[in-house]
Coordinates of C-alpha atoms and ligand atoms in Angstrom, one line a residue:
M1 CA -135.5 144.8 -126.3
P2 CA -137.2 142.2 -124.1
S3 CA -134.3 140.6 -122.1
I4 CA -134.0 136.9 -122.1
L5 CA -136.9 135.5 -120.2
I6 CA -136.2 131.9 -119.1
D7 CA -139.0 130.5 -116.9
E8 CA -140.6 127.2 -116.0
T9 CA -141.8 126.7 -119.6
H10 CA -138.2 126.1 -120.6
D11 CA -137.4 123.7 -117.7
P12 CA -135.6 120.8 -119.4
A13 CA -137.0 118.4 -116.8
R14 CA -140.6 119.3 -117.8
E15 CA -142.3 116.4 -119.7
S16 CA -145.8 116.1 -121.1
W17 CA -148.5 113.6 -120.7
V18 CA -148.7 113.7 -124.5
E19 CA -146.1 110.9 -124.8
S20 CA -145.0 111.7 -128.4
A21 CA -143.8 115.1 -127.2
N22 CA -141.1 113.7 -124.9
G23 CA -137.9 113.5 -127.0
H24 CA -139.7 114.9 -130.1
G25 CA -137.2 116.5 -132.4
D26 CA -139.3 119.6 -133.2
F27 CA -142.2 119.9 -130.8
P28 CA -141.4 118.9 -127.2
I29 CA -143.3 120.7 -124.4
Q30 CA -140.6 123.5 -124.4
N31 CA -141.6 124.6 -127.9
L32 CA -145.4 125.1 -128.1
P33 CA -145.4 126.8 -131.5
L34 CA -148.5 128.5 -132.9
G35 CA -150.2 127.5 -136.2
V36 CA -153.6 127.4 -138.0
F37 CA -155.1 124.0 -139.0
S38 CA -158.3 122.4 -140.2
R39 CA -159.4 118.8 -140.3
G40 CA -161.7 117.3 -142.9
G41 CA -162.7 120.6 -144.4
D42 CA -163.9 122.2 -141.2
A43 CA -163.1 125.8 -140.3
P44 CA -159.4 126.7 -139.9
R45 CA -158.4 127.7 -136.4
G46 CA -155.4 128.3 -134.2
G47 CA -153.6 125.4 -132.6
V48 CA -150.4 124.6 -130.7
A49 CA -148.1 121.7 -131.7
I50 CA -147.3 119.2 -129.0
G51 CA -145.4 116.1 -130.2
D52 CA -147.4 114.6 -133.0
M53 CA -150.7 116.2 -131.8
I54 CA -152.2 119.7 -132.0
L55 CA -154.0 121.4 -129.1
D56 CA -157.1 123.1 -130.6
L57 CA -157.2 126.7 -129.3
G58 CA -160.8 127.1 -130.4
K59 CA -161.8 124.3 -127.9
L60 CA -159.4 125.6 -125.2
A61 CA -160.9 129.1 -125.5
L62 CA -164.4 127.7 -124.8
S63 CA -163.3 125.4 -121.9
G64 CA -163.2 127.9 -119.1
L65 CA -159.7 126.7 -118.1
L66 CA -158.1 130.0 -118.9
K67 CA -158.5 133.4 -117.3
G68 CA -157.3 137.0 -118.0
P69 CA -154.8 137.7 -120.8
A70 CA -154.3 134.0 -121.6
A71 CA -158.1 133.6 -122.2
D72 CA -158.0 136.7 -124.4
A73 CA -155.2 135.2 -126.5
A74 CA -156.8 131.8 -126.9
E75 CA -160.1 133.5 -127.9
A76 CA -158.4 135.7 -130.5
A77 CA -156.6 132.5 -131.8
A78 CA -159.9 130.7 -132.4
A79 CA -160.0 132.1 -135.9
P80 CA -158.8 131.3 -139.4
S81 CA -155.7 133.4 -138.9
L82 CA -153.7 134.4 -135.8
N83 CA -153.6 138.1 -136.8
A84 CA -156.0 139.2 -134.0
M85 CA -154.0 137.2 -131.5
L86 CA -150.6 138.5 -132.7
A87 CA -152.0 142.0 -132.5
L88 CA -152.5 141.7 -128.8
G89 CA -148.7 141.8 -128.4
A90 CA -146.3 139.8 -126.3
E91 CA -147.9 139.7 -122.8
P92 CA -151.1 137.7 -123.6
R93 CA -149.1 135.4 -125.9
R94 CA -146.6 134.7 -123.1
A95 CA -149.5 134.2 -120.6
L96 CA -151.1 131.6 -122.9
R97 CA -147.8 129.8 -123.3
R98 CA -147.4 129.5 -119.5
C99 CA -151.0 128.2 -119.1
I100 CA -150.6 125.7 -122.0
S101 CA -147.3 124.4 -120.7
A102 CA -148.9 123.8 -117.3
L103 CA -152.0 122.1 -118.8
L104 CA -149.9 119.8 -120.9
A105 CA -147.2 119.0 -118.2
K106 CA -147.1 115.5 -116.8
D107 CA -149.4 115.1 -113.8
A108 CA -151.5 118.2 -114.8
P109 CA -154.8 117.7 -112.9
E110 CA -156.7 119.1 -116.0
R111 CA -155.5 116.3 -118.3
A112 CA -158.9 114.7 -118.6
Q113 CA -160.4 118.0 -119.7
V114 CA -157.6 118.8 -122.2
E115 CA -157.2 115.4 -123.8
P116 CA -160.4 115.7 -126.0
M117 CA -159.0 119.0 -127.4
L118 CA -156.1 117.2 -129.1
V119 CA -156.1 116.4 -132.8
P120 CA -153.5 114.1 -134.5
M121 CA -151.2 116.2 -136.7
A122 CA -151.4 113.4 -139.4
E123 CA -155.1 114.2 -139.9
V124 CA -155.0 117.9 -140.4
Q125 CA -154.2 120.4 -143.2
M126 CA -151.9 123.2 -142.1
H127 CA -152.6 126.8 -143.3
L128 CA -150.5 129.9 -143.0
P129 CA -150.4 131.0 -139.3
A130 CA -151.4 134.5 -140.3
H131 CA -152.8 136.5 -143.2
V132 CA -149.6 137.9 -144.7
S133 CA -150.0 141.7 -144.7
D134 CA -146.8 142.4 -146.6
Y135 CA -143.7 140.5 -147.4
T136 CA -140.1 141.9 -147.5
D137 CA -137.0 139.9 -148.2
F138 CA -133.7 141.1 -146.8
Y139 CA -130.1 140.1 -147.8
V140 CA -128.3 139.7 -144.5
G141 CA -126.4 136.5 -145.3
I142 CA -123.1 138.1 -146.0
H143 CA -121.5 134.9 -147.5
H144 CA -124.5 134.5 -149.8
A145 CA -124.3 138.2 -150.8
T146 CA -120.6 137.8 -151.6
N147 CA -121.0 134.4 -153.4
I148 CA -124.0 135.4 -155.5
G149 CA -122.7 138.9 -156.0
S150 CA -119.5 137.5 -157.5
L151 CA -121.6 135.3 -159.9
F152 CA -123.9 138.1 -161.0
R153 CA -121.2 140.9 -160.8
P154 CA -117.7 139.4 -160.9
D155 CA -116.1 142.9 -160.6
N156 CA -118.2 144.2 -157.9
P157 CA -119.6 141.4 -155.6
L158 CA -120.4 143.2 -152.4
L159 CA -121.6 146.7 -153.1
P160 CA -120.3 149.5 -150.8
N161 CA -123.7 150.1 -149.1
Y162 CA -123.9 146.5 -147.8
K163 CA -122.2 147.1 -144.5
H164 CA -124.2 150.3 -143.8
V165 CA -127.7 149.4 -144.9
P166 CA -129.7 146.2 -144.2
I167 CA -130.5 145.7 -148.0
G168 CA -133.9 144.4 -148.9
Y169 CA -136.7 144.4 -151.5
H170 CA -140.5 144.3 -151.3
G171 CA -141.7 140.8 -152.2
R172 CA -145.2 139.6 -152.9
A173 CA -147.6 138.5 -150.1
S174 CA -150.1 136.7 -152.4
T175 CA -147.7 133.8 -153.3
I176 CA -146.7 132.8 -149.8
R177 CA -147.7 129.2 -149.0
P178 CA -147.3 126.8 -146.2
T179 CA -145.2 123.6 -146.6
G180 CA -146.4 121.1 -149.2
A181 CA -147.5 123.6 -151.8
E182 CA -146.5 122.4 -155.3
V183 CA -143.7 124.4 -156.9
I184 CA -145.0 125.0 -160.4
R185 CA -142.0 125.7 -162.6
P186 CA -142.5 129.3 -163.7
Q187 CA -142.3 130.5 -167.3
G188 CA -140.6 133.7 -168.0
Q189 CA -138.5 136.0 -170.2
T190 CA -134.8 135.0 -170.2
K191 CA -131.8 135.8 -172.3
A192 CA -128.6 133.8 -172.1
P193 CA -125.5 136.1 -172.4
T194 CA -124.7 134.3 -175.6
A195 CA -128.2 134.7 -177.1
D196 CA -129.0 137.5 -179.6
A197 CA -132.5 138.1 -178.2
P198 CA -134.6 137.1 -175.3
S199 CA -137.2 134.3 -175.4
F200 CA -140.2 133.2 -173.3
G201 CA -140.8 129.7 -171.9
P202 CA -140.4 127.4 -168.9
I203 CA -137.3 128.4 -167.0
A204 CA -134.2 126.2 -166.7
K205 CA -132.5 127.6 -163.6
L206 CA -135.0 126.9 -160.8
D207 CA -133.4 127.4 -157.4
Y208 CA -134.3 127.5 -153.7
E209 CA -133.0 129.9 -151.0
L210 CA -132.6 128.9 -147.3
E211 CA -133.9 131.7 -145.2
L212 CA -135.4 132.5 -141.8
G213 CA -138.8 134.2 -141.8
V214 CA -139.8 136.7 -139.2
W215 CA -143.6 137.1 -138.3
M216 CA -144.5 140.6 -137.1
A217 CA -146.9 140.8 -134.1
T218 CA -147.5 144.5 -134.0
G219 CA -146.6 147.5 -136.2
N220 CA -146.1 151.2 -136.0
D221 CA -148.1 154.2 -137.1
L222 CA -147.3 155.7 -140.6
G223 CA -144.6 158.3 -140.3
T224 CA -143.2 157.0 -137.0
R225 CA -140.2 154.8 -136.5
I226 CA -139.5 151.6 -134.4
P227 CA -136.5 152.3 -132.1
I228 CA -134.1 149.4 -132.3
G229 CA -134.3 148.8 -128.6
E230 CA -138.0 148.1 -129.0
A231 CA -137.8 146.2 -132.3
L232 CA -138.2 142.7 -130.9
D233 CA -141.3 143.7 -128.9
H234 CA -142.9 143.9 -132.3
V235 CA -141.9 140.4 -133.4
A236 CA -144.0 137.3 -132.7
G237 CA -141.5 134.6 -133.8
L238 CA -139.7 132.8 -136.5
T239 CA -140.3 130.3 -139.3
L240 CA -138.3 128.6 -142.1
L241 CA -138.7 130.3 -145.4
N242 CA -137.8 129.1 -148.9
D243 CA -137.6 131.9 -151.4
W244 CA -137.8 129.9 -154.6
S245 CA -135.9 131.7 -157.3
A246 CA -135.7 131.6 -161.1
R247 CA -132.0 132.4 -161.7
D248 CA -132.3 132.8 -165.5
I249 CA -135.2 135.4 -165.1
Q250 CA -133.2 137.1 -162.3
A251 CA -130.0 137.5 -164.4
W252 CA -131.9 139.2 -167.2
E253 CA -134.5 141.3 -165.2
Y254 CA -132.8 142.5 -162.0
Q255 CA -131.0 145.6 -163.1
P256 CA -131.8 148.4 -162.2
L257 CA -134.7 147.8 -159.8
G258 CA -133.8 144.4 -158.2
P259 CA -135.7 141.0 -158.0
F260 CA -139.2 141.0 -159.5
L261 CA -140.7 137.9 -161.4
A262 CA -137.6 135.8 -160.5
K263 CA -138.8 135.7 -156.9
N264 CA -142.5 136.3 -156.7
F265 CA -144.0 133.1 -158.1
L266 CA -143.9 131.2 -154.8
T267 CA -142.4 131.4 -151.3
T268 CA -142.8 128.4 -148.9
V269 CA -142.8 128.7 -145.1
S270 CA -142.9 126.1 -142.4
P271 CA -146.5 126.5 -141.0
W272 CA -145.5 126.7 -137.3
L273 CA -144.6 130.1 -135.8
I274 CA -141.9 129.4 -133.2
T275 CA -142.5 132.2 -130.6
L276 CA -139.7 134.5 -129.4
E277 CA -140.5 133.3 -125.9
A278 CA -139.8 129.7 -126.9
L279 CA -136.5 130.9 -128.3
A280 CA -135.2 132.5 -125.0
P281 CA -132.7 129.8 -124.2
F282 CA -131.2 129.9 -127.7
R283 CA -130.5 133.7 -127.9
R284 CA -126.8 134.4 -128.5
A285 CA -124.4 137.3 -128.9
Q286 CA -124.3 138.6 -132.4
P287 CA -120.8 137.7 -133.8
P288 CA -118.5 140.7 -133.8
R289 CA -118.2 142.7 -137.0
P290 CA -114.9 141.9 -138.8
E291 CA -112.1 144.3 -138.0
G292 CA -112.3 147.4 -140.1
D293 CA -116.0 147.2 -140.9
P294 CA -117.8 150.5 -140.5
Q295 CA -119.8 151.3 -137.3
P296 CA -123.5 151.3 -138.2
L297 CA -125.4 154.5 -137.6
P298 CA -127.0 154.9 -134.1
Y299 CA -130.5 154.0 -135.2
L300 CA -129.2 150.5 -136.1
W301 CA -127.0 150.1 -133.0
D302 CA -128.1 148.7 -129.6
E303 CA -125.8 147.0 -127.1
A304 CA -128.5 144.7 -125.8
D305 CA -129.3 143.6 -129.3
L306 CA -125.6 142.7 -129.8
R307 CA -125.6 140.7 -126.6
E308 CA -128.6 138.5 -127.5
G309 CA -129.7 139.3 -131.1
A310 CA -128.5 136.0 -132.7
F311 CA -129.7 132.5 -132.3
S312 CA -128.0 129.1 -131.7
L313 CA -129.7 127.5 -134.7
D314 CA -128.5 124.8 -137.2
L315 CA -129.9 124.8 -140.7
E316 CA -130.0 122.0 -143.3
V317 CA -131.2 121.5 -146.8
Y318 CA -132.2 118.1 -148.3
L319 CA -133.0 117.1 -151.9
S320 CA -134.7 114.0 -153.1
S321 CA -135.4 113.3 -156.8
A322 CA -138.4 111.3 -158.0
A323 CA -136.1 108.4 -158.8
M324 CA -134.6 108.5 -155.2
R325 CA -138.1 108.4 -153.7
E326 CA -139.1 105.5 -156.0
K327 CA -136.1 103.5 -154.8
H328 CA -136.7 104.5 -151.2
I329 CA -133.3 106.2 -151.0
A330 CA -133.1 108.7 -148.2
P331 CA -133.0 112.4 -149.1
M332 CA -129.5 113.8 -149.8
R333 CA -128.2 116.6 -147.6
L334 CA -127.2 119.5 -149.9
S335 CA -126.0 121.9 -147.1
H336 CA -125.6 122.3 -143.4
G337 CA -124.5 125.3 -141.3
P338 CA -125.2 127.6 -138.4
A339 CA -127.5 130.6 -138.7
S340 CA -124.8 132.8 -137.3
N341 CA -123.8 134.1 -140.7
M342 CA -126.3 136.9 -140.6
Y343 CA -124.6 140.3 -140.9
W344 CA -127.6 142.2 -139.5
T345 CA -129.9 141.1 -136.6
I346 CA -133.6 140.8 -136.8
A347 CA -133.9 143.9 -134.6
Q348 CA -131.8 145.8 -137.1
M349 CA -133.9 144.6 -140.0
V350 CA -137.1 145.8 -138.3
A351 CA -135.7 149.1 -137.1
H352 CA -134.3 149.8 -140.6
H353 CA -137.6 148.8 -142.3
A354 CA -139.5 151.4 -140.2
S355 CA -136.7 154.0 -140.2
N356 CA -138.3 156.1 -142.9
G357 CA -141.8 156.0 -141.3
C358 CA -142.9 152.9 -143.3
Q359 CA -145.9 151.4 -141.5
M360 CA -145.2 147.8 -140.4
Q361 CA -148.3 145.7 -139.6
T362 CA -149.5 142.7 -137.8
G363 CA -148.9 139.7 -140.1
D364 CA -146.0 141.2 -142.0
L365 CA -143.5 138.6 -143.0
L366 CA -139.8 139.4 -143.3
G367 CA -137.3 137.1 -145.0
S368 CA -133.7 137.2 -143.6
G369 CA -132.1 136.6 -147.0
T370 CA -130.3 133.5 -147.9
I371 CA -128.1 132.1 -145.1
S372 CA -124.9 130.6 -146.4
G373 CA -121.6 129.8 -144.6
P374 CA -118.2 130.6 -146.0
E375 CA -117.3 127.0 -146.8
H376 CA -118.5 124.5 -149.5
G377 CA -121.3 122.4 -148.0
S378 CA -122.8 125.3 -146.2
Q379 CA -124.3 127.4 -149.0
G380 CA -128.0 128.1 -149.0
S381 CA -128.8 127.9 -152.7
L382 CA -127.9 125.7 -155.7
M383 CA -126.6 128.7 -157.6
E384 CA -123.8 129.0 -155.0
I385 CA -123.3 125.2 -154.7
T386 CA -123.0 124.6 -158.4
R387 CA -121.4 128.0 -159.2
N388 CA -124.3 128.9 -161.5
G389 CA -124.5 125.5 -163.1
K390 CA -120.7 124.9 -163.6
D391 CA -120.2 122.1 -161.0
A392 CA -123.1 119.6 -161.0
V393 CA -124.1 117.8 -157.8
E394 CA -124.2 114.0 -158.0
L395 CA -127.2 112.3 -156.4
P396 CA -127.0 108.7 -154.9
T397 CA -128.8 107.4 -158.0
G398 CA -126.0 108.7 -160.3
E399 CA -128.3 111.5 -161.5
T400 CA -126.8 115.0 -161.5
R401 CA -128.2 118.4 -160.7
T402 CA -127.2 122.0 -161.5
F403 CA -130.6 123.4 -160.7
L404 CA -133.9 121.8 -159.7
E405 CA -135.7 119.3 -162.0
D406 CA -139.4 118.5 -162.2
G407 CA -140.2 115.9 -159.5
D408 CA -137.5 117.0 -157.1
E409 CA -138.5 117.5 -153.5
L410 CA -136.6 120.1 -151.6
S411 CA -136.8 120.4 -147.8
L412 CA -135.4 122.9 -145.3
A413 CA -134.8 122.0 -141.7
G414 CA -133.7 124.0 -138.6
R415 CA -132.9 123.0 -135.0
F416 CA -132.3 125.2 -132.0
T417 CA -129.8 123.7 -129.5
A418 CA -128.2 125.0 -126.3
D419 CA -126.5 123.5 -123.3
G420 CA -129.0 122.8 -120.6
A421 CA -132.0 123.3 -122.9
V422 CA -134.3 120.8 -124.7
S423 CA -133.7 121.4 -128.4
I424 CA -136.7 122.5 -130.6
G425 CA -137.3 122.7 -134.4
F426 CA -139.6 124.2 -137.0
G427 CA -141.3 121.1 -138.5
Q428 CA -141.5 120.7 -142.3
C429 CA -140.8 123.3 -145.0
T430 CA -141.0 121.2 -148.2
G431 CA -142.0 121.6 -151.9
V432 CA -142.0 119.2 -154.9
V433 CA -141.3 120.7 -158.3
A434 CA -144.2 120.3 -160.9
P435 CA -143.8 120.9 -164.6
A436 CA -144.6 124.3 -166.0
K437 CA -148.3 124.9 -167.0
V438 CA -147.5 125.8 -170.6
Ligands
LIG1 O1 -128.2 140.6 -157.2 C1 -127.9 140.0 -156.2 O2 -126.9 140.2 -155.5 C2 -128.8 138.9 -155.8 C3 -129.9 139.1 -155.0 C4 -130.8 138.0 -154.6 O3 -130.7 136.8 -154.9 C5 -131.9 138.6 -153.8 C6 -132.4 137.8 -152.6 O4 -133.4 137.1 -152.7 C7 -131.7 138.1 -151.4 C8 -131.3 136.9 -150.5 O5 -132.1 136.0 -150.4 O6 -130.3 137.0 -149.8
CA2 CA1 -134.2 135.7 -151.0
MG3 MG1 -139.9 134.0 -153.3

């Protein structure tokens, strides 16, 4: 476990000569997240967000301003995906962060050389930061697991394995997209409990799931494990993740093998990878397990992980219907809550995933599972908010929603805050629902 490394890159007094970065909600100089962008159809390449600009890592790599591991990292990042850069591991990534922070800091003598490497964010197209090797979705939001379990299985909401095993399922890498991808309403086979027979067509219960995504930097050899104490050394950073879900397909298909077509038609992520090093000031102790909960097996237990395995992060979900956007009504907040409702830490997810010798790889993406709080107003899906369609939500236009309608725009937002630190965010994670392609 890398211990919390707070250095000059987190200094709250550090400002940038890129004026828009100072006081920026997501991308002040203390964040410096990694992404892949292109402009006007040119080749996608790595970049670092700073305010409303992007520092082109392709140009930085060629500039001669970097030396040693930082130069290696920038050179590897001058590619259509960051996989080669992530595969270098934490040290070159951290060295690059320290150099970029110094180059972008107010009064940096290199300003005149760096300024031509900046591209306005408004002019670019964002891509996924990495080629997704494999995608796995966990289920660590204990309130979500309890809420949704009681809707799918009223007699048996939280199954007895939940507090021993970080439950997950294998998702599909080919349908992960960055923010902005249209959410085409899926078609599928469904059967209402009252119907005599199943039918096929556009689904009615389109939902979202508020999740954290974890990008893996390095993996393990087939047949070997990742010890929990080393798990975060394999992680590059975090993203927001929306696991769009078809609840009517899910209810009919999920037993006995779990989610399949209800979940694999699209997953949206925020395009910026917030590195673990940027998150150092926001690491927190994992909330203690409730009294009476079982002690996890030793391969899932690490004292250092318990001391700093959680994050001080606030999450929000916003909905805006087509009619709201037409009338310039601000998006309505559907939920708000802390990310501290994760029963298992990221290190526990990673250690468990590799515990059977499963090979993890650079570019693997792990979803946390839906993060819900215990109270109304903090649930991370419409199925929970509307109790599977029983209690409609009223929008400011007087429209109502039980699940998402065509034209709805759904956005996730997340913000890390801590005393004495400049807060940072993920940027956009949004999708607009389009009619089914029948
Ligand atoms: O059957 C259930 O309990 C429901 C499972 C899910 O909705 C799966 C899922 O995507 C996990 C999650 O996001 O927490
Ligand atoms: Ca999910
Ligand atoms: Mg999905």
